[in-house]
Every structure is written in structure tokens, then in C-alpha cells.
Amino acid sequence: MKRAIIIVLDSVGIGALPDAADFGDAGSNTLVNIKKVRPETSLPNLCALGLGNIQGEEIELLGKVDAPKGAFGKMGEESIGKDTTTGHWEIAGIITKNPFPTYTETGFPAEVIEAFEEAIGTKCIGNYAASGTVIIQDLGPEHVKTGYPIVYTSADSVFQIAAHEEIIPVEKLYEICEKARKILTGKHGVARVIARPFVGNAEEGFTRTKNRKDFSLEPTGVTILDLAKEKGMEVVAVGKIEDIFEHRGMTKADHTTNNADGIEKTIQFMKEDFEGILFTNLVDTDMIYGHRNDVEGYASALEYFDGKLPEIISLMKEEDILFITADHGCDPTTESTDHSREYVPVLVYGKNIREGVDLGVRKTFADLGQTISDYLDLGANFEAESFLTDILK
């Protein structure tokens, strides 16, 4: 009963890609720079699998070991982008050659905003690139006074809508996002429309809640999730995986509330008997810490996962293969609060996996998807190279 368990540590990059400067990300290296700023950061269990043995400048600072227990390497992103959707889709087999549109400089054009306002029956405010935690402080009072939703974007391909939960109830905000999603197609087909509810007041400040919800485009090609489901296997999605793939190709989903919840749900699903894929996204490193340049919080979140890793490994069945990776970077030590264009680590462990295999530098995240396809006999033919024969005993 074969299972592939994929855990995406959201935004945990491991060094700038060769074209990082084109994205404004020269010098980004999420993991290594965190270690430099916070030398006490300790990830012994990830390093035991080979994290510190991955090829690259100064990666050994993370903690190189003499005999890694897993296979290890890093993967470049073949897709043009550095966002969540692009990264996860590539892991699952889709290489995005035409990047999703972004609106960092000028906000969304009048044709989009006018159509959006007509659809929701009211005006909106904002419409510029901003930090989500900052814009609700800046425009929150006006929003509370007028009832107009706050629209903003970032360096990612996103149309974000923020609203106070007492002014626009959460379910109503979701309906507004669904209307925006129908408008944002074609040349304005952003990767995600995101509901960003918040609470609070002008005097004490506004705070985002956990009721965020993403409305993604449907994947543009076949993924390992689709293939596994078509074959009658279970495909279990934990965290925001269900949103990223627009609920396609999965048989069970649990959205979860934070990393601790995501880890516990992953553990619970691992205890079940099924054949197929368990796909988890742990978002706190990105959403709570990376985008806020919180090095201490980011490092602590990594250490928390590292501390839970032995329990995850202890639950692995004979034919389980665990893949630990990321979807992009978000270096909290730089001035930018946006994602960074980075390599991502790939660590592989299982009872039937050879120890100490250096997978080198992979050309695309899709190598992971092709490897899983080959292991589960899904028949994928991605623009990628499987490393299954390198890792199986």
C-alpha cells in the first residue's frame, strides 16, 4: 500500500535562483540568512535527513552531518514566478511558462475595478500594492465608516479583499470574492483572489483573523492529484492545498487553522490506512513570519516542525515515502516583505529509501511530481526527470 506524503514548508527557500535579480531578490536565502541572524536556530532532525548537506553556498551552516538518513537536494523553479500557486502547481507537475499577471505598480485597471464594483453593488477603496497588516491600519477606519471593502495586491498575482467581520460578515466576504474570481479571468486572470477578514478598531488597531480563504484558478494541466484520484487512490489535502488546486483532484481535505493544527492533522491522516497521496501545506512560516520580516517567529516555527518530525517519521508505514520541500522563498532578513525567487530544499525519507543520496540540483520542482507518479504508477509524463531509481533501495 504505497503512499507519498508531501509536506510543503511554505516559503522555506534555500538560496537565490540564477535569475533572482530579475525579480528583485538577489542575495535572498531564507534558511541560511535566518541562521546567520539567529545563530542559535537548531534543526537537528531536518539536518539528520541531510538539510545541511545540500549543495550550495553556506548551506552547511545549517548543520552538515556525516551520514544523512535521507536523500537530499534542492530544486530550481522552471516556472516564471515566485508565488504559492506557481510553486505548488509545479511540484504537482505543471510548469507555468506564462506568468500570472501582477499589478504592483499601478493597481488594477479601471475596467477591473468598475466591473467589480458593479458586481458587488458598492464602491471599494485601496487598489494598490501593500502589506496586508499595514493597509488595514491605514484604510480600516474608512472601511468601517463607509462599508466599502478594501482591495489591494502585492508582488504576487493576487486580488486581495479585506473587510471587518462586523461590517462585512465572513460569508458575505466570500461571496464578494467569488464575484471577483469570475471577473478576473483571461488577461487579468490572477492566480488567487483572497478573502482577508479582520477585527478591531481604530483606537486599538486592527488584526486579521484566521478566516482567510483563497479562490484560485483551476490548474491549467493534469497534476499528480488528478491522476491519483482517477486511479481510485485517496488524495488527502491538508492546509490550503484545497484552495491552491481549486478543490480538484482530492478525495479528502482539512483546511486547518495554523501550523500546529496542520501537523496534527497530518499525523492523524498518517495513522489511517489508504493508498495514494497526503499533501500538506504549513503556511505560518510564510503568512505570519516571512511577510512580516519576523526572523524570530520564522525560526521558532521551523524549530517547532523539526521537533514534531520524529513523530511523523515514527508513523511511516513500510511503503510510505516522505517528501519535505517548499514552494518559494520569503527571506525575513531582507527589506522586502514579498516572496523571494529561490531554490527549495527536497528531503526524502522512507523505510525503502536509500540513505545519504545526494540528489544534487534539480532543474524543476516537477521532478518531485514525476518521481511520485513513477512510484505510484500514475503514468504522468511531465517535463521533468524522476529521481525514483536514485532513491529506492
Short mmCIF file of C-alpha atoms in Angstrom, two decimals:
data_model
loop_
_atom_site.label_atom_id
_atom_site.label_comp_id
_atom_site.label_asym_id
_atom_site.label_seq_id
_atom_site.Cartn_x
_atom_site.Cartn_y
_atom_site.Cartn_z
CA MET A 1 0.00 0.00 0.00
CA LYS A 2 2.13 2.84 -1.35
CA ARG A 3 1.77 6.41 -0.11
CA ALA A 4 3.55 9.64 -0.97
CA ILE A 5 3.50 12.16 1.87
CA ILE A 6 4.37 15.68 0.73
CA ILE A 7 4.94 18.38 3.34
CA VAL A 8 5.45 21.89 1.97
CA LEU A 9 7.12 24.21 4.45
CA ASP A 10 5.70 27.35 2.90
CA SER A 11 8.37 29.83 1.73
CA VAL A 12 11.35 27.92 3.17
CA GLY A 13 13.80 28.74 0.37
CA ILE A 14 17.44 27.72 0.35
CA GLY A 15 19.24 30.22 -1.88
CA ALA A 16 18.64 32.65 -4.72
CA LEU A 17 17.98 31.22 -8.17
CA PRO A 18 20.25 32.41 -11.00
CA ASP A 19 17.56 34.83 -12.21
CA ALA A 20 16.66 36.11 -8.73
CA ALA A 21 17.94 39.60 -9.53
CA ASP A 22 15.30 39.89 -12.26
CA PHE A 23 12.71 39.51 -9.51
CA GLY A 24 14.44 41.89 -7.10
CA ASP A 25 15.67 39.02 -4.95
CA ALA A 26 19.46 38.97 -5.32
CA GLY A 27 21.04 37.73 -2.09
CA SER A 28 17.89 36.09 -0.74
CA ASN A 29 18.47 32.84 1.11
CA THR A 30 15.70 32.24 3.58
CA LEU A 31 17.16 29.36 5.61
CA VAL A 32 20.80 30.42 5.61
CA ASN A 33 20.11 34.08 6.34
CA ILE A 34 17.84 33.17 9.25
CA LYS A 35 20.68 31.05 10.64
CA LYS A 36 23.12 33.96 10.24
CA VAL A 37 20.85 36.44 12.01
CA ARG A 38 19.79 33.92 14.65
CA PRO A 39 22.78 31.55 15.09
CA GLU A 40 21.05 29.54 17.83
CA THR A 41 18.49 28.26 15.32
CA SER A 42 18.62 24.47 15.58
CA LEU A 43 17.00 21.97 13.20
CA PRO A 44 18.63 18.68 14.21
CA ASN A 45 16.01 16.37 12.74
CA LEU A 46 15.86 18.06 9.35
CA CYS A 47 19.64 18.13 9.30
CA ALA A 48 19.74 14.42 10.17
CA LEU A 49 17.93 13.82 6.88
CA GLY A 50 20.51 15.91 5.04
CA LEU A 51 19.33 19.54 5.09
CA GLY A 52 22.81 20.90 5.83
CA ASN A 53 24.38 18.60 3.22
CA ILE A 54 22.55 20.16 0.28
CA GLN A 55 24.83 21.71 -2.32
CA GLY A 56 25.08 25.49 -2.17
CA GLU A 57 26.90 28.41 -0.66
CA GLU A 58 27.00 28.36 3.16
CA ILE A 59 24.21 25.76 3.45
CA GLU A 60 26.49 23.70 5.68
CA LEU A 61 25.90 26.40 8.32
CA LEU A 62 22.52 24.80 8.90
CA GLY A 63 24.22 21.68 10.25
CA LYS A 64 26.03 19.29 7.96
CA VAL A 65 26.12 15.66 9.13
CA ASP A 66 28.47 12.80 8.27
CA ALA A 67 25.78 10.23 7.49
CA PRO A 68 22.42 11.69 6.36
CA LYS A 69 19.48 9.37 6.95
CA GLY A 70 17.61 10.51 3.88
CA ALA A 71 18.09 11.64 0.31
CA PHE A 72 18.63 15.37 -0.09
CA GLY A 73 18.94 18.06 -2.74
CA LYS A 74 17.44 21.29 -3.95
CA MET A 75 15.11 22.15 -6.81
CA GLY A 76 15.02 25.15 -9.13
CA GLU A 77 11.78 26.64 -10.34
CA GLU A 78 11.26 26.25 -14.07
CA SER A 79 8.03 28.25 -14.00
CA ILE A 80 8.15 32.03 -14.32
CA GLY A 81 7.04 33.22 -10.93
CA LYS A 82 7.59 33.05 -7.20
CA ASP A 83 4.09 32.68 -5.83
CA THR A 84 2.28 29.97 -3.94
CA THR A 85 0.14 28.75 -6.82
CA THR A 86 3.01 28.54 -9.31
CA GLY A 87 5.20 26.68 -6.82
CA HIS A 88 2.62 24.12 -5.76
CA TRP A 89 1.42 23.51 -9.29
CA GLU A 90 4.99 22.84 -10.38
CA ILE A 91 5.51 20.38 -7.53
CA ALA A 92 2.40 18.59 -8.81
CA GLY A 93 3.62 18.60 -12.41
CA ILE A 94 2.51 21.86 -14.07
CA ILE A 95 5.21 24.22 -15.33
CA THR A 96 3.80 27.73 -15.77
CA LYS A 97 5.64 29.29 -18.70
CA ASN A 98 3.39 32.36 -18.99
CA PRO A 99 3.45 34.09 -15.60
CA PHE A 100 0.27 35.15 -13.87
CA PRO A 101 -0.36 38.93 -14.14
CA THR A 102 0.73 41.23 -11.34
CA TYR A 103 -0.32 44.81 -10.60
CA THR A 104 2.35 46.10 -8.26
CA GLU A 105 2.98 49.45 -9.94
CA THR A 106 -0.45 50.84 -10.77
CA GLY A 107 -3.02 48.63 -9.09
CA PHE A 108 -5.83 47.02 -11.04
CA PRO A 109 -7.04 48.81 -14.18
CA ALA A 110 -10.32 50.73 -14.24
CA GLU A 111 -12.05 48.03 -16.28
CA VAL A 112 -11.47 45.51 -13.49
CA ILE A 113 -12.43 47.81 -10.61
CA GLU A 114 -15.55 49.10 -12.39
CA ALA A 115 -16.72 45.56 -13.14
CA PHE A 116 -16.01 44.53 -9.54
CA GLU A 117 -17.91 47.48 -8.06
CA GLU A 118 -20.86 46.83 -10.35
CA ALA A 119 -20.89 43.15 -9.36
CA ILE A 120 -20.90 43.85 -5.61
CA GLY A 121 -23.15 46.92 -5.76
CA THR A 122 -20.81 49.26 -3.91
CA LYS A 123 -17.52 51.08 -4.26
CA CYS A 124 -14.19 49.76 -2.99
CA ILE A 125 -11.18 51.54 -1.53
CA GLY A 126 -7.44 50.98 -1.82
CA ASN A 127 -6.41 49.33 -5.08
CA TYR A 128 -2.66 49.48 -4.60
CA ALA A 129 0.15 47.16 -3.56
CA ALA A 130 0.59 46.99 0.19
CA SER A 131 1.33 44.85 3.20
CA GLY A 132 -1.92 43.33 4.37
CA THR A 133 -1.27 44.15 8.00
CA VAL A 134 -0.44 47.78 7.14
CA ILE A 135 -3.31 48.54 4.77
CA ILE A 136 -5.97 47.56 7.29
CA GLN A 137 -4.50 50.07 9.75
CA ASP A 138 -4.38 52.76 7.05
CA LEU A 139 -7.79 52.17 5.50
CA GLY A 140 -9.61 50.33 8.28
CA PRO A 141 -11.29 53.45 9.70
CA GLU A 142 -12.58 54.50 6.26
CA HIS A 143 -13.81 50.97 5.62
CA VAL A 144 -15.69 50.88 8.93
CA LYS A 145 -17.25 54.26 8.17
CA THR A 146 -18.26 53.58 4.56
CA GLY A 147 -18.65 49.81 4.43
CA TYR A 148 -16.53 49.74 1.26
CA PRO A 149 -14.27 46.66 1.00
CA ILE A 150 -10.50 47.22 0.83
CA VAL A 151 -8.85 45.96 -2.36
CA TYR A 152 -5.08 45.54 -2.56
CA THR A 153 -2.38 43.45 -4.18
CA SER A 154 1.30 42.54 -3.75
CA ALA A 155 4.25 41.32 -5.80
CA ASP A 156 2.29 38.09 -6.16
CA SER A 157 -0.54 37.60 -8.61
CA VAL A 158 -3.32 38.27 -6.11
CA PHE A 159 -6.50 40.32 -5.76
CA GLN A 160 -6.97 40.63 -2.01
CA ILE A 161 -10.15 41.87 -0.37
CA ALA A 162 -10.04 42.90 3.28
CA ALA A 163 -13.14 43.58 5.35
CA HIS A 164 -14.02 43.92 9.03
CA GLU A 165 -16.05 40.92 10.13
CA GLU A 166 -18.66 43.16 11.81
CA ILE A 167 -19.02 45.34 8.70
CA ILE A 168 -19.00 42.63 6.04
CA PRO A 169 -19.67 39.19 7.56
CA VAL A 170 -17.23 36.46 6.57
CA GLU A 171 -19.69 34.54 4.39
CA LYS A 172 -20.62 37.76 2.58
CA LEU A 173 -16.93 38.48 2.01
CA TYR A 174 -16.54 35.02 0.48
CA GLU A 175 -19.43 35.80 -1.88
CA ILE A 176 -17.72 39.04 -2.88
CA CYS A 177 -14.52 37.10 -3.59
CA GLU A 178 -16.42 34.62 -5.75
CA LYS A 179 -17.76 37.52 -7.82
CA ALA A 180 -14.24 38.91 -8.18
CA ARG A 181 -12.96 35.48 -9.24
CA LYS A 182 -15.48 35.39 -12.11
CA ILE A 183 -14.26 38.79 -13.31
CA LEU A 184 -10.54 38.06 -13.01
CA THR A 185 -10.06 35.77 -15.99
CA GLY A 186 -8.22 35.96 -19.31
CA LYS A 187 -5.51 38.61 -19.35
CA HIS A 188 -6.50 39.62 -15.81
CA GLY A 189 -6.55 36.02 -14.56
CA VAL A 190 -4.67 36.46 -11.29
CA ALA A 191 -3.60 33.29 -9.56
CA ARG A 192 -5.66 33.93 -6.44
CA VAL A 193 -8.45 36.07 -5.06
CA ILE A 194 -8.00 36.13 -1.29
CA ALA A 195 -10.53 36.99 1.41
CA ARG A 196 -8.79 38.80 4.28
CA PRO A 197 -11.21 39.29 7.20
CA PHE A 198 -10.12 41.37 10.18
CA VAL A 199 -11.41 42.67 13.51
CA GLY A 200 -10.57 45.51 15.89
CA ASN A 201 -10.93 49.27 15.90
CA ALA A 202 -9.04 52.43 15.01
CA GLU A 203 -8.05 53.16 18.61
CA GLU A 204 -6.53 49.78 19.43
CA GLY A 205 -5.64 48.69 15.92
CA PHE A 206 -6.99 46.10 13.51
CA THR A 207 -5.99 42.43 13.41
CA ARG A 208 -6.50 39.84 10.68
CA THR A 209 -8.41 36.71 11.66
CA LYS A 210 -7.95 33.07 10.72
CA ASN A 211 -10.92 33.17 8.34
CA ARG A 212 -8.77 33.82 5.30
CA LYS A 213 -9.91 31.96 2.19
CA ASP A 214 -8.27 31.65 -1.23
CA PHE A 215 -10.12 31.43 -4.53
CA SER A 216 -7.67 30.09 -7.09
CA LEU A 217 -7.70 29.49 -10.80
CA GLU A 218 -8.27 25.89 -11.74
CA PRO A 219 -4.98 24.13 -12.60
CA THR A 220 -4.09 24.55 -16.27
CA GLY A 221 -2.91 20.97 -16.73
CA VAL A 222 -3.05 17.48 -15.27
CA THR A 223 -1.47 17.01 -11.84
CA ILE A 224 -0.44 14.02 -9.77
CA LEU A 225 -3.54 14.72 -7.68
CA ASP A 226 -5.80 14.29 -10.69
CA LEU A 227 -4.02 11.11 -11.77
CA ALA A 228 -4.09 9.53 -8.32
CA LYS A 229 -7.78 10.27 -7.85
CA GLU A 230 -8.60 8.91 -11.31
CA LYS A 231 -6.80 5.71 -10.38
CA GLY A 232 -9.05 5.29 -7.35
CA MET A 233 -6.46 6.29 -4.77
CA GLU A 234 -7.01 8.60 -1.83
CA VAL A 235 -5.73 12.17 -2.20
CA VAL A 236 -5.77 13.93 1.17
CA ALA A 237 -5.21 17.70 1.27
CA VAL A 238 -4.16 19.43 4.50
CA GLY A 239 -3.99 23.21 4.87
CA LYS A 240 -4.53 25.48 1.89
CA ILE A 241 -3.81 22.73 -0.66
CA GLU A 242 -7.54 22.51 -1.44
CA ASP A 243 -7.63 26.21 -2.33
CA ILE A 244 -4.42 26.18 -4.38
CA PHE A 245 -5.76 23.42 -6.62
CA GLU A 246 -9.33 24.79 -6.58
CA HIS A 247 -10.55 21.63 -4.84
CA ARG A 248 -9.60 19.49 -7.84
CA GLY A 249 -8.04 16.04 -7.66
CA MET A 250 -8.62 15.36 -3.99
CA THR A 251 -10.82 12.98 -2.02
CA LYS A 252 -10.49 14.50 1.47
CA ALA A 253 -9.50 17.94 2.72
CA ASP A 254 -8.93 19.63 6.06
CA HIS A 255 -8.19 23.35 5.80
CA THR A 256 -6.63 23.67 9.31
CA THR A 257 -6.01 26.89 11.25
CA ASN A 258 -2.23 27.05 11.73
CA ASN A 259 0.96 25.00 11.54
CA ALA A 260 0.36 23.14 14.79
CA ASP A 261 -3.10 22.14 13.58
CA GLY A 262 -1.72 21.20 10.16
CA ILE A 263 0.95 19.00 11.68
CA GLU A 264 -1.56 17.26 13.97
CA LYS A 265 -3.99 16.65 11.09
CA THR A 266 -1.13 15.24 9.01
CA ILE A 267 -0.28 12.89 11.87
CA GLN A 268 -3.91 11.79 12.18
CA PHE A 269 -4.21 11.08 8.45
CA MET A 270 -0.96 9.12 8.52
CA LYS A 271 -2.49 6.79 11.08
CA GLU A 272 -5.21 5.83 8.60
CA ASP A 273 -4.84 3.03 6.08
CA PHE A 274 -5.01 4.20 2.49
CA GLU A 275 -3.02 4.21 -0.74
CA GLY A 276 -2.25 7.45 -2.53
CA ILE A 277 -1.10 10.96 -1.64
CA LEU A 278 -1.13 13.03 1.54
CA PHE A 279 -0.31 16.65 0.62
CA THR A 280 0.21 19.19 3.42
CA ASN A 281 0.97 22.91 3.35
CA LEU A 282 2.26 24.53 6.55
CA VAL A 283 1.67 28.22 5.92
CA ASP A 284 2.75 30.05 9.10
CA THR A 285 6.38 30.47 8.05
CA ASP A 286 5.18 32.47 5.06
CA MET A 287 1.97 34.19 6.08
CA ILE A 288 2.72 35.09 9.68
CA TYR A 289 6.51 35.43 9.75
CA GLY A 290 8.04 35.74 6.28
CA HIS A 291 5.81 38.55 5.07
CA ARG A 292 6.29 40.40 8.34
CA ASN A 293 10.09 40.01 8.39
CA ASP A 294 9.83 38.28 11.75
CA VAL A 295 13.07 36.29 11.94
CA GLU A 296 12.49 35.08 15.48
CA GLY A 297 8.98 33.86 14.72
CA TYR A 298 10.08 32.20 11.49
CA ALA A 299 12.93 30.36 13.20
CA SER A 300 10.67 29.23 16.04
CA ALA A 301 8.12 27.88 13.56
CA LEU A 302 10.87 25.89 11.84
CA GLU A 303 12.07 24.54 15.18
CA TYR A 304 8.53 23.53 16.12
CA PHE A 305 8.16 21.49 12.93
CA ASP A 306 11.61 20.00 13.43
CA GLY A 307 10.57 18.91 16.90
CA LYS A 308 7.50 17.14 15.52
CA LEU A 309 9.38 15.44 12.68
CA PRO A 310 10.40 12.33 14.72
CA GLU A 311 6.73 11.66 15.49
CA ILE A 312 5.83 11.99 11.81
CA ILE A 313 8.62 9.61 10.84
CA SER A 314 7.64 7.10 13.53
CA LEU A 315 4.21 6.73 11.93
CA MET A 316 5.50 5.92 8.47
CA LYS A 317 4.40 2.58 7.07
CA GLU A 318 6.63 0.19 5.11
CA GLU A 319 5.92 1.71 1.70
CA ASP A 320 5.48 5.36 2.71
CA ILE A 321 7.83 7.94 1.21
CA LEU A 322 8.07 11.34 2.89
CA PHE A 323 8.98 14.38 0.78
CA ILE A 324 9.74 17.65 2.59
CA THR A 325 10.06 20.70 0.37
CA ALA A 326 8.90 24.30 -0.17
CA ASP A 327 7.16 26.38 -2.83
CA HIS A 328 9.33 29.54 -2.98
CA GLY A 329 11.28 31.73 -0.55
CA CYS A 330 10.28 34.62 1.69
CA ASP A 331 13.50 35.78 3.32
CA PRO A 332 12.58 37.66 6.51
CA THR A 333 16.06 39.17 6.81
CA THR A 334 15.73 41.38 3.71
CA GLU A 335 13.94 44.71 3.35
CA SER A 336 11.32 43.15 1.10
CA THR A 337 8.19 41.64 2.62
CA ASP A 338 7.40 39.75 -0.60
CA HIS A 339 8.21 36.21 -1.70
CA SER A 340 11.72 35.60 -2.98
CA ARG A 341 12.80 33.65 -6.06
CA GLU A 342 14.79 30.81 -4.52
CA TYR A 343 15.72 27.18 -4.80
CA VAL A 344 13.74 24.96 -2.45
CA PRO A 345 15.09 22.03 -0.45
CA VAL A 346 13.92 18.48 -1.07
CA LEU A 347 14.39 15.88 1.63
CA VAL A 348 13.23 12.30 1.11
CA TYR A 349 12.85 9.60 3.73
CA GLY A 350 11.29 6.15 3.96
CA LYS A 351 11.98 2.59 5.05
CA ASN A 352 12.58 1.68 1.41
CA ILE A 353 14.71 4.78 0.66
CA ARG A 354 18.49 4.71 0.43
CA GLU A 355 20.33 6.86 2.94
CA GLY A 356 22.80 9.59 2.04
CA VAL A 357 21.78 10.03 -1.62
CA ASP A 358 22.72 13.47 -2.94
CA LEU A 359 20.04 14.41 -5.47
CA GLY A 360 22.04 17.46 -6.49
CA VAL A 361 20.38 20.47 -8.06
CA ARG A 362 17.16 19.58 -9.84
CA LYS A 363 16.05 21.67 -12.80
CA THR A 364 12.40 21.82 -11.79
CA PHE A 365 10.08 21.25 -8.84
CA ALA A 366 8.20 18.91 -11.19
CA ASP A 367 10.95 16.31 -10.71
CA LEU A 368 9.24 15.61 -7.39
CA GLY A 369 5.87 15.15 -9.08
CA GLN A 370 7.33 12.84 -11.72
CA THR A 371 9.04 10.79 -9.01
CA ILE A 372 5.75 10.37 -7.15
CA SER A 373 3.99 9.45 -10.39
CA ASP A 374 6.56 6.75 -11.07
CA TYR A 375 6.31 5.41 -7.52
CA LEU A 376 2.51 5.22 -7.55
CA ASP A 377 2.41 4.14 -11.20
CA LEU A 378 0.26 7.11 -12.23
CA GLY A 379 1.59 7.34 -15.78
CA ALA A 380 2.49 11.04 -15.79
CA ASN A 381 4.76 12.40 -18.47
CA PHE A 382 5.76 15.79 -17.11
CA GLU A 383 8.57 17.99 -18.44
CA ALA A 384 10.70 16.64 -15.64
CA GLU A 385 13.12 13.92 -14.59
CA SER A 386 12.20 11.35 -11.98
CA PHE A 387 14.76 10.53 -9.28
CA LEU A 388 12.94 7.39 -8.12
CA THR A 389 15.62 4.94 -9.23
CA ASP A 390 18.21 7.01 -7.39
CA ILE A 391 16.46 6.73 -4.04
CA LEU A 392 14.83 3.30 -3.88
CA LYS A 393 16.74 0.53 -2.14
#
